[in-house]
mmCIF file of C-alpha atoms in Angstrom:
data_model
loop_
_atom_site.group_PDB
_atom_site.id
_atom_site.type_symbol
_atom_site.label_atom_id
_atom_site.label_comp_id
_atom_site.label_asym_id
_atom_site.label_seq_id
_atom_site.Cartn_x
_atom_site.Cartn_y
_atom_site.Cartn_z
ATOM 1 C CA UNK O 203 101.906 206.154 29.928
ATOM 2 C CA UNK O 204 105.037 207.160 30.599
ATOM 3 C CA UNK O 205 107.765 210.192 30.448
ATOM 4 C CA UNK O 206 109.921 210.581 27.708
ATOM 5 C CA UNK O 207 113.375 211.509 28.835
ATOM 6 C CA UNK O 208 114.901 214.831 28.099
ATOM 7 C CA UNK O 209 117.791 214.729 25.229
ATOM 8 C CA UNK O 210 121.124 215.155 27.457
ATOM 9 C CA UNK O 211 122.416 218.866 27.945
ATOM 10 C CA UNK O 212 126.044 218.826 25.930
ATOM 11 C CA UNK O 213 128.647 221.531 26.289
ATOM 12 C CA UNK O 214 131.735 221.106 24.054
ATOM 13 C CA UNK O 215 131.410 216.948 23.962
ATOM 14 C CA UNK O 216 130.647 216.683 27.668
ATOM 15 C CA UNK O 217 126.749 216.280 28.901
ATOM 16 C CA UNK O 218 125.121 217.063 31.294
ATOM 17 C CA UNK O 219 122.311 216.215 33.600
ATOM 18 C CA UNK O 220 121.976 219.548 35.172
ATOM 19 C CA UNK O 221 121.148 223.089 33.099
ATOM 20 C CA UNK O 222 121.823 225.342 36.286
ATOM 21 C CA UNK O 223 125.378 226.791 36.552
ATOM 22 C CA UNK O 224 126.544 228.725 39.258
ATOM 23 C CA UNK O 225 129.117 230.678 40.528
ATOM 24 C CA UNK O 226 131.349 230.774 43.051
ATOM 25 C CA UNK O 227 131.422 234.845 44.083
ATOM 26 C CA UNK O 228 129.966 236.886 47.030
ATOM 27 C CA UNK O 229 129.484 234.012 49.538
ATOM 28 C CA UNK O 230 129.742 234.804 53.457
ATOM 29 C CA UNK O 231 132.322 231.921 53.294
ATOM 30 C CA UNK O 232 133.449 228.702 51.776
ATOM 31 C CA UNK O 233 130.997 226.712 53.442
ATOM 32 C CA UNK O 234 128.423 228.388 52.271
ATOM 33 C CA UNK O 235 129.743 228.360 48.946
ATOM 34 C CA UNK O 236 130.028 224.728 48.755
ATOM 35 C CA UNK O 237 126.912 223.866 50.349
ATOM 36 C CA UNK O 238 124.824 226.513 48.304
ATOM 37 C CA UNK O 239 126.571 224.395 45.311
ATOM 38 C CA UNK O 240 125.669 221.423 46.485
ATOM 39 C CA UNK O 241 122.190 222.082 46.884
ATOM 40 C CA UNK O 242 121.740 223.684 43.493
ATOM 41 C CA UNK O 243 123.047 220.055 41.724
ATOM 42 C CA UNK O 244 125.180 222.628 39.504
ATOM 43 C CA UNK O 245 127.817 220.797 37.944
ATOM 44 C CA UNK O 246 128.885 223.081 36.040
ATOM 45 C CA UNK O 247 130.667 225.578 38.252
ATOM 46 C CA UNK O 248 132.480 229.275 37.203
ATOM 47 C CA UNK O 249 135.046 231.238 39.331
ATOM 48 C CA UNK O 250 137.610 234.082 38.607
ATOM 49 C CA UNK O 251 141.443 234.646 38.328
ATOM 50 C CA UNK O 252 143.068 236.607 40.310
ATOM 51 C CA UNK O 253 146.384 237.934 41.667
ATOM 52 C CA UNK O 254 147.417 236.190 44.617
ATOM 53 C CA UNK O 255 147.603 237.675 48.127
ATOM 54 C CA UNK O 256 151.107 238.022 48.764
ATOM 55 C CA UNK O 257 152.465 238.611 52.118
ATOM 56 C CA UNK O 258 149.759 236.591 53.888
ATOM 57 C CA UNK O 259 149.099 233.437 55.396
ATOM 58 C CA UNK O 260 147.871 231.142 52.115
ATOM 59 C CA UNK O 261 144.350 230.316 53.728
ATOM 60 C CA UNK O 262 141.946 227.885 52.390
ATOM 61 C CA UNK O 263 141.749 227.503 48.283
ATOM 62 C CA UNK O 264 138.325 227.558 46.522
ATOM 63 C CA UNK O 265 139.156 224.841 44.181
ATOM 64 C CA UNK O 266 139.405 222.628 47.573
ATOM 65 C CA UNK O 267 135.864 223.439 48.285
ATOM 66 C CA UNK O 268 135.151 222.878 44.485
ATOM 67 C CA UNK O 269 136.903 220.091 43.775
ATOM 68 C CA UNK O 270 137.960 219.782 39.955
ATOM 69 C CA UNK O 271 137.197 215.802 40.708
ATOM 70 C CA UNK O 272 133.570 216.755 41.755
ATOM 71 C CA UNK O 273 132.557 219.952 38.577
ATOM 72 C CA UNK O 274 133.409 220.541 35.680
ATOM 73 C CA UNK O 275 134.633 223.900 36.502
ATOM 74 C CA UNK O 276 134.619 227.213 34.228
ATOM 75 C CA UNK O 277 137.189 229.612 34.482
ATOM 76 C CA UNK O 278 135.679 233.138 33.685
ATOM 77 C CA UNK O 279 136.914 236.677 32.305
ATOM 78 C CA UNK O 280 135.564 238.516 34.746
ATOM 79 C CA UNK O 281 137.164 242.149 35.055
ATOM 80 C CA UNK O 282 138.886 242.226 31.793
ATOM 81 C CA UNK O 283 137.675 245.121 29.857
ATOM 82 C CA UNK O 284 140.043 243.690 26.750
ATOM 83 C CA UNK O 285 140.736 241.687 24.028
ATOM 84 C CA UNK O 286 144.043 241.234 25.528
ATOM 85 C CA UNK O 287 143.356 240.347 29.400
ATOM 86 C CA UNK O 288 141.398 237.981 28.766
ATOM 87 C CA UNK O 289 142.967 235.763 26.379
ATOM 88 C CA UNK O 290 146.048 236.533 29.147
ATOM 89 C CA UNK O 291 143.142 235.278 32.184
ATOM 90 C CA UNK O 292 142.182 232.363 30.067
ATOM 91 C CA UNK O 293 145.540 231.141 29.171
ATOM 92 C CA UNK O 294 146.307 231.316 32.989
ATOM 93 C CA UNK O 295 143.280 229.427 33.798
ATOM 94 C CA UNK O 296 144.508 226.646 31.978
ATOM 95 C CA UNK O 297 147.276 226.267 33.371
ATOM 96 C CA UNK O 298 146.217 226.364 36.868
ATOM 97 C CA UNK O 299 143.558 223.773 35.582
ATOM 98 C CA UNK O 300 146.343 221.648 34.299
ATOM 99 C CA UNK O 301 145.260 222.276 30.484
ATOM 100 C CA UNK O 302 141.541 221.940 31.045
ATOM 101 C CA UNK O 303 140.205 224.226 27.721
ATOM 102 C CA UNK O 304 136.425 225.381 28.866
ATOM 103 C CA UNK O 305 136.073 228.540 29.399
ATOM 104 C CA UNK O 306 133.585 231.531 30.337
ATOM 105 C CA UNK O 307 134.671 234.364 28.168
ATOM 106 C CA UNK O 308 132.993 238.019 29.221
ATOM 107 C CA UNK O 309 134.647 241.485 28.154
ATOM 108 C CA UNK O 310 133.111 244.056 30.508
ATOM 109 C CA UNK O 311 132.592 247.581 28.726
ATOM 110 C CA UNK O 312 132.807 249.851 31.896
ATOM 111 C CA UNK O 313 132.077 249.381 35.810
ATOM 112 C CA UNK O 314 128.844 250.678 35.746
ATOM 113 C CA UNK O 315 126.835 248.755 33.197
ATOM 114 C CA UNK O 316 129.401 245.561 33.230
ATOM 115 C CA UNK O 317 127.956 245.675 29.732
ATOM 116 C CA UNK O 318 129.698 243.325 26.925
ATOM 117 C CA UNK O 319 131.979 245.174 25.025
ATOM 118 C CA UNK O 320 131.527 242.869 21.668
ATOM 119 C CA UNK O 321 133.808 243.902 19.885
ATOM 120 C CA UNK O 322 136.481 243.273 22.198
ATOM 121 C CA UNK O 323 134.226 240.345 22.883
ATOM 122 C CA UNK O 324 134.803 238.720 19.439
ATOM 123 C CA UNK O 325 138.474 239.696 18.904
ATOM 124 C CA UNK O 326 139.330 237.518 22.059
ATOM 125 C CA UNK O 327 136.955 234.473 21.158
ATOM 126 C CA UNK O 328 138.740 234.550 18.207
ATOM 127 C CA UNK O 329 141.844 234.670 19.756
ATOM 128 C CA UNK O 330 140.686 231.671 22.217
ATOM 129 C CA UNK O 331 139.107 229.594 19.757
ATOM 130 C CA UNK O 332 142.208 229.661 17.139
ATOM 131 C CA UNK O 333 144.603 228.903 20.114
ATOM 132 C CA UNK O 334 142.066 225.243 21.280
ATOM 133 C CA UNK O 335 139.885 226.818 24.180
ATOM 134 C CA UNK O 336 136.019 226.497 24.573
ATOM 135 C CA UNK O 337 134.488 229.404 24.724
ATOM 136 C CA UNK O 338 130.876 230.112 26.648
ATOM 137 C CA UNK O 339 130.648 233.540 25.400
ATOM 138 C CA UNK O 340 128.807 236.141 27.519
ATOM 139 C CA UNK O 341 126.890 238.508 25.032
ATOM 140 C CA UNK O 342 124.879 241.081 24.679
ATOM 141 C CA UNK O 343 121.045 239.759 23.658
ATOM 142 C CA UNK O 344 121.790 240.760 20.241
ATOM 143 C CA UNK O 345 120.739 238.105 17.369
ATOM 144 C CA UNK O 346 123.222 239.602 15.193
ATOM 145 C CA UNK O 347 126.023 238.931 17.298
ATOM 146 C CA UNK O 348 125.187 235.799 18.835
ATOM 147 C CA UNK O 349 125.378 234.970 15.309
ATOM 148 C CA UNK O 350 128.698 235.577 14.054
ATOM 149 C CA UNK O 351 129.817 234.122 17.932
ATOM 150 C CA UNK O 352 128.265 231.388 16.957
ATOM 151 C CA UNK O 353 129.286 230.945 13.593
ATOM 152 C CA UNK O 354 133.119 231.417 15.367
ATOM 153 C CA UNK O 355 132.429 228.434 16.792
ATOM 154 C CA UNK O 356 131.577 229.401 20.251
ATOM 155 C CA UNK O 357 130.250 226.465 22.031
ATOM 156 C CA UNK O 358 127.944 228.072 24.273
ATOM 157 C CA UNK O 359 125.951 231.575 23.694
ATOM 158 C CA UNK O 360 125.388 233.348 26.500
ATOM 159 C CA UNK O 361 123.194 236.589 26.328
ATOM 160 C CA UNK O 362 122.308 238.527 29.524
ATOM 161 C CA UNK O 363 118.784 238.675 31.042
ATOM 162 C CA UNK O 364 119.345 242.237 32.581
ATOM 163 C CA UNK O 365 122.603 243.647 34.149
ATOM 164 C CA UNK O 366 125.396 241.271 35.865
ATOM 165 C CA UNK O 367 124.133 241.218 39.822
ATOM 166 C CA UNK O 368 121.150 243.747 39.035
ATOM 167 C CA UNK O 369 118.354 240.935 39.701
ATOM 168 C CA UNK O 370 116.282 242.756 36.830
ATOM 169 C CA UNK O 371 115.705 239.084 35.336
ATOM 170 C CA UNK O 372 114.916 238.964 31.649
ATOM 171 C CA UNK O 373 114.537 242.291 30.493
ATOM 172 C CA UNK O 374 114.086 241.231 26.643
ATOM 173 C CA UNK O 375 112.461 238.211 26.284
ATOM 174 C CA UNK O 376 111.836 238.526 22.994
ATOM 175 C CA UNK O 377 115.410 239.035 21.820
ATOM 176 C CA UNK O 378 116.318 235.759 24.131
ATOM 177 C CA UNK O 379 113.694 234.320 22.416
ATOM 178 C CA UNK O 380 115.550 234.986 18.801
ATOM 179 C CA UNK O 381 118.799 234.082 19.987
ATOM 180 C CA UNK O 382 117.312 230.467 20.928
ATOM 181 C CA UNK O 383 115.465 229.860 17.688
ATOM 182 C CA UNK O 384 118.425 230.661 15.868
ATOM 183 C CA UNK O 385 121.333 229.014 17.565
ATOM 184 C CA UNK O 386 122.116 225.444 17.021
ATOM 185 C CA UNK O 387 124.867 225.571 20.033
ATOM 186 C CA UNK O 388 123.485 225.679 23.692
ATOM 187 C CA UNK O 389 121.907 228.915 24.735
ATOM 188 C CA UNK O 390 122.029 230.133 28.327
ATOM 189 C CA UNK O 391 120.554 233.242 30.115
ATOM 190 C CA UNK O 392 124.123 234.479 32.161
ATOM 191 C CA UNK O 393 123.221 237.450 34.287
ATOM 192 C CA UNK O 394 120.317 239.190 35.842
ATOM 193 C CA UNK O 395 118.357 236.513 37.089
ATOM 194 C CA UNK O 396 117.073 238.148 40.295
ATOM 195 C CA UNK O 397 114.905 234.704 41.690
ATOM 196 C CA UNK O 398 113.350 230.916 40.983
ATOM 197 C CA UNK O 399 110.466 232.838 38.823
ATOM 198 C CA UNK O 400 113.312 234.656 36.093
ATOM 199 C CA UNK O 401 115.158 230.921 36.145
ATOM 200 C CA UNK O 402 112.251 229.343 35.255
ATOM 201 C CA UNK O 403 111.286 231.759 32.401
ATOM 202 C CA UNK O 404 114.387 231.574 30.731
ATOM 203 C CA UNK O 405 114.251 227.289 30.879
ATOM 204 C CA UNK O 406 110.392 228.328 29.345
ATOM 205 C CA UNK O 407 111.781 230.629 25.842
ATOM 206 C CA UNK O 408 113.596 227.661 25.397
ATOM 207 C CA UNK O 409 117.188 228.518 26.545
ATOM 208 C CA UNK O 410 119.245 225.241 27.222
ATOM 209 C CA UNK O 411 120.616 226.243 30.878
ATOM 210 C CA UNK O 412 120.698 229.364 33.076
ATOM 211 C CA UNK O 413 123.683 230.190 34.674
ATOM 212 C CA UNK O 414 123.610 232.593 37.806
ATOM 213 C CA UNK O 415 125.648 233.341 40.944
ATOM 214 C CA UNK O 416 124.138 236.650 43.255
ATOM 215 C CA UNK O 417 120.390 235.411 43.468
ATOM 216 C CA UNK O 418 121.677 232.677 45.461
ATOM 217 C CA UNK O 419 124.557 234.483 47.406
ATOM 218 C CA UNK O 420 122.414 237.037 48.610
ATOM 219 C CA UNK O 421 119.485 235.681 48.807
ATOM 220 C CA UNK O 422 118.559 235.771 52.526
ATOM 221 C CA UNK O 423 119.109 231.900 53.466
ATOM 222 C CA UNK O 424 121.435 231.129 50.189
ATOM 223 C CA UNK O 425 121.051 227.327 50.291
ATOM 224 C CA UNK O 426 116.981 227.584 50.380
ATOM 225 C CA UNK O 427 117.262 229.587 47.098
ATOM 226 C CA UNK O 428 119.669 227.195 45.118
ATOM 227 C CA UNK O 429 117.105 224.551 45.907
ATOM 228 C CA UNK O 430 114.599 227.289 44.411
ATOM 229 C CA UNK O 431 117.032 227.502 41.363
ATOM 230 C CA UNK O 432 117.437 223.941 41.065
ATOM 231 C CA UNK O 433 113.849 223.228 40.693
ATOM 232 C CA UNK O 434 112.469 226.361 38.701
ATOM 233 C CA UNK O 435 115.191 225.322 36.194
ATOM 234 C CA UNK O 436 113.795 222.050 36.195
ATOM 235 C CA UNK O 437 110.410 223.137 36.065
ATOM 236 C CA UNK O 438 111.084 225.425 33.227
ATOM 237 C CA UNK O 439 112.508 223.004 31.555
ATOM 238 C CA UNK O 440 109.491 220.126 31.149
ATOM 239 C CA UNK O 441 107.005 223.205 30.969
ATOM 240 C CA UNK O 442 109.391 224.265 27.481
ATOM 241 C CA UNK O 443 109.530 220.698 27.094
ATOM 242 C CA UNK O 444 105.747 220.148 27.585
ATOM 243 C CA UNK O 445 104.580 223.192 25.280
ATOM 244 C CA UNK O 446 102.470 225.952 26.964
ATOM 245 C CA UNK O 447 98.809 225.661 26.050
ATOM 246 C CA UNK O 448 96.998 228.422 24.113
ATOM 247 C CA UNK O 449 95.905 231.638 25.549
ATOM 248 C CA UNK O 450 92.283 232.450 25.123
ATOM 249 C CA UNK O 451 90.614 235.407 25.426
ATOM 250 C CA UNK O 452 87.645 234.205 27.329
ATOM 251 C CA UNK O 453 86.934 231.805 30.024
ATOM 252 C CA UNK O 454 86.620 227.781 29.156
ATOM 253 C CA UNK O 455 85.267 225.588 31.672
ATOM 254 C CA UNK O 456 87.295 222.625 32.513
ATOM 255 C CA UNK O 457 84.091 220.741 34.263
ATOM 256 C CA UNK O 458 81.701 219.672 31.131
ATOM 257 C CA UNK O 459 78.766 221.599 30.703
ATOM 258 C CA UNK O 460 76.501 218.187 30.336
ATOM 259 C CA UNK O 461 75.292 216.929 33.023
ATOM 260 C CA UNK O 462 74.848 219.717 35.247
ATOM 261 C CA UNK O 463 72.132 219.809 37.756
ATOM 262 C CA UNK O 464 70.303 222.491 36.789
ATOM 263 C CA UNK O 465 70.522 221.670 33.231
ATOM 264 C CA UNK K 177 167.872 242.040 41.511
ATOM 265 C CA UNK K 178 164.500 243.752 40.757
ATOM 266 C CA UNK K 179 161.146 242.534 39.211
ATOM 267 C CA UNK K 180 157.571 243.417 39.488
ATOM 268 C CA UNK K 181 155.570 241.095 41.021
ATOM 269 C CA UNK K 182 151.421 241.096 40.697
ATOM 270 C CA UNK K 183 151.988 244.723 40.294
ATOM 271 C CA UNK K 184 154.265 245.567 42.679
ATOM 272 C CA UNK K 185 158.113 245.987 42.882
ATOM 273 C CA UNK K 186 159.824 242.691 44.310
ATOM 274 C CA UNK K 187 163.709 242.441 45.487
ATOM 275 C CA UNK K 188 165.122 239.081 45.204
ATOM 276 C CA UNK K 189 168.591 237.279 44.470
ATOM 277 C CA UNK K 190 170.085 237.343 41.733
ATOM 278 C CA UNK K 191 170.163 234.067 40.297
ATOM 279 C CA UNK K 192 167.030 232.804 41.406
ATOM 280 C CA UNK K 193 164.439 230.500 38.963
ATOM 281 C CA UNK K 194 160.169 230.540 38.817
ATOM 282 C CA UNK K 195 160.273 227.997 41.497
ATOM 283 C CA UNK K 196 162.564 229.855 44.201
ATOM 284 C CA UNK K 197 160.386 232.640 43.919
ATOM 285 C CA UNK K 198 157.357 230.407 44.483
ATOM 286 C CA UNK K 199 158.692 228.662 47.826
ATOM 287 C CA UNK K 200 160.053 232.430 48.601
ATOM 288 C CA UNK K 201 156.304 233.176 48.479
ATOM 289 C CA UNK K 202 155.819 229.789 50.683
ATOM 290 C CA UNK K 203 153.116 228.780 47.394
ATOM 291 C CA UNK K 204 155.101 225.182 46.180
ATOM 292 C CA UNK K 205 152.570 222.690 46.303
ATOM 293 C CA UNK K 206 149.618 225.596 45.877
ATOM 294 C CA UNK K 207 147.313 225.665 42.976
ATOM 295 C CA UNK K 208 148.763 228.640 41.408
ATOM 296 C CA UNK K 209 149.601 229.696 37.708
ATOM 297 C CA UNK K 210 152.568 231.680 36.850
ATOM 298 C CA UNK K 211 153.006 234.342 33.734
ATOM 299 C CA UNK K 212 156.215 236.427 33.367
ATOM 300 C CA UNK K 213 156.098 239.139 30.412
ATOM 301 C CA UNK K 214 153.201 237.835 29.671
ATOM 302 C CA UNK K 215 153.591 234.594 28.942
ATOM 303 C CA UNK K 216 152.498 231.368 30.576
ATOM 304 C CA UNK K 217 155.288 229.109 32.167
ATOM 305 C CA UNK K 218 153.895 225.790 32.695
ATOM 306 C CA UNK K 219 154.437 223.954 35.952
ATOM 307 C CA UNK K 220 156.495 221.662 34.726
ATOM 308 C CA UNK K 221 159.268 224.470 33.671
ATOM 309 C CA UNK K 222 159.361 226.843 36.692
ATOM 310 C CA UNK K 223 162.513 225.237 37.994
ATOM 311 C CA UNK K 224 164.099 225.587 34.655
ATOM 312 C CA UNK K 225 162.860 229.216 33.856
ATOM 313 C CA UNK K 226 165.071 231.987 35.545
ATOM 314 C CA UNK K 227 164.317 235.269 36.130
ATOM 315 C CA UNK K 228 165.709 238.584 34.482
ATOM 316 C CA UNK K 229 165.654 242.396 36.267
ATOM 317 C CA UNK K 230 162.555 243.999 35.280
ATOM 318 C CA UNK K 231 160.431 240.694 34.514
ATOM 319 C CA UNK K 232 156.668 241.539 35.029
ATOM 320 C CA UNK K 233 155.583 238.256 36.972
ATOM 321 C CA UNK K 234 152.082 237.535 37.771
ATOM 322 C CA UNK K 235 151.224 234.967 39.974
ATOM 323 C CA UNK K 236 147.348 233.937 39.959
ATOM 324 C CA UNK K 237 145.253 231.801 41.616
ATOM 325 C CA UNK K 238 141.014 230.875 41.786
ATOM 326 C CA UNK K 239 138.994 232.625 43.745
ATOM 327 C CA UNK K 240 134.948 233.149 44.003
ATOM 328 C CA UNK K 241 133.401 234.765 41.067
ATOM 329 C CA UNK K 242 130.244 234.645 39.056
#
């Protein structure tokens, strides 16, 4: 007997062996960032736009540590609370990516929640898509609206699990659950997964890939957690795969009942 | 002449292109992207694009992020 394969995880034409994505924020440094990567077997990788420092001494850049050669990287919205920004942040990620279209697009709706704000959300994927990008969409864990972002022609729905950074992993379930069964584009838990456990249950409602960044930054030893992520993603995975078997409501013996000594 | 530059006023020569304000700010060679009023100019045209008083220049780069 032996193991089927699983079908190949595909993201706008590319596939992929791994479904764990990480990011690139809150490391101590960028050798922990690059060896935390390494040890997750992400190869799919997000990191944000920003202003350079000007004035200073140019150190180190983060696309040295993660090399465009090496991941397929994804250049996120992060911090735009418009429409507006973050067609402007996505446009400027491809051309520091030298035209490279795949992007992570999140509207925030204030500092507290880091909520989605949809409807700015789905005035700038249609912005993005119209103008060639693809768009992972960070969403809210609404079916409705992973819908129409879907019907867009997002490549990539992306619900939260609880708040971005809040380690609260899945807090609806059932509504991730929805989003899966109805999506024929990959569907990924982005946000809130808090440790290996809330990976793994998001590979087990049947969500294509799980995409996180502070569970492994601050976990206490970060590179001992990405292998965590890298296996409870895997895990959740062939247990999805395998199918779960029924819950009963009483006990059933796995040792037969004939036979027994004192039978 | 004067421009703002990531948000902040910048004084520079009159005269001057994308590119010699991107070796002013020692970045040639860097992985950087540059937008001025925002739009995008692509690598390729920062020694051709000049730059006008009051242009709103942003000049970006990657950095760690979830």
């Amino acid at each position: 007997m032996t193991l089927q394969n699983d079908t190949p995880f595909t993201i706008a034409g590319r596939n992929f062996s791994s479904r764990l994505l990480v990011g690139t924020g809150k490391y101590k440094d960028f050798d922990e960032t690059g060896a935390a990567i390494a040890e997750s077997g992400a190869e799919i990788v997000t990191f944000a736009v920003r202003r350079t420092n000007l004035g200073q001494e140019a150190g180190p850049n983060l696309l040295d540590v993660i090399s465009p050669s090496r991941y397929t990287l994804l250049p996120n919205t992060a911090g735009c609370y418009t429409a507006k920004d973050a067609v402007r942040t996505c446009r400027l990620a491809r051309e520091l990516l030298d035209g490279h279209n795949l992007v992570k697009l999140e509207v925030l709706g204030d500092e507290t929640t880091l909520y989605p704000n949809v409807v700015e959300t789905l005035k700038a994927a249609e912005t993005l898509l119209a103008d060639g990008f693809d768009v992972m969409v960070y969403t809210s864990d609404d079916p409705i609206v992973a819908r129409a972002l879907e019907a867009m022609g997002c490549c990539a729905i992306m619900p939260l699990g609880s708040l971005i950074g809040s380690g609260h992993g899945i807090q609806n379930p059932h509504n991730v659950r929805l989003i899966v069964e109805q999506s024929s584009v990959p569907v990924l838990v982005d946000a809130g997964i808090g440790t290996a456990s809330d990976a793994a249950m998001a590979m087990e409602l049947g969500c294509d890939g799980v995409l996180l960044n502070t569970a492994i930054a601050h976990a206490r030893e970060p590179l001992r957690m990405a292998r965590a992520m890298k296996s409870a993603v895997e895990a959740g995975r062939d247990a999805f795969l395998a199918g779960r078997m029924p819950r009963r409501q009483t006990a059933d013996p796995s040792s037969p009942f004939a036979g027994r000594i004192n039978g | 002449m004067h421009i703002q530059l990531n948000g902040e006023p910048y004084t520079l020569e009159a005269g001057l292109t994308a590119a010699d304000l991107i070796d002013q700010l020692a970045l040639t060679g860097r992985r950087v992207a540059v937008e001025i009023n925002e739009e995008i100019v692509p690598r390729s045209q920062l020694a051709t694009t000049p730059l006008a008083e009051d242009d709103q220049v942003e000049v970006v780069h990657a950095i760690g992020g979830g």
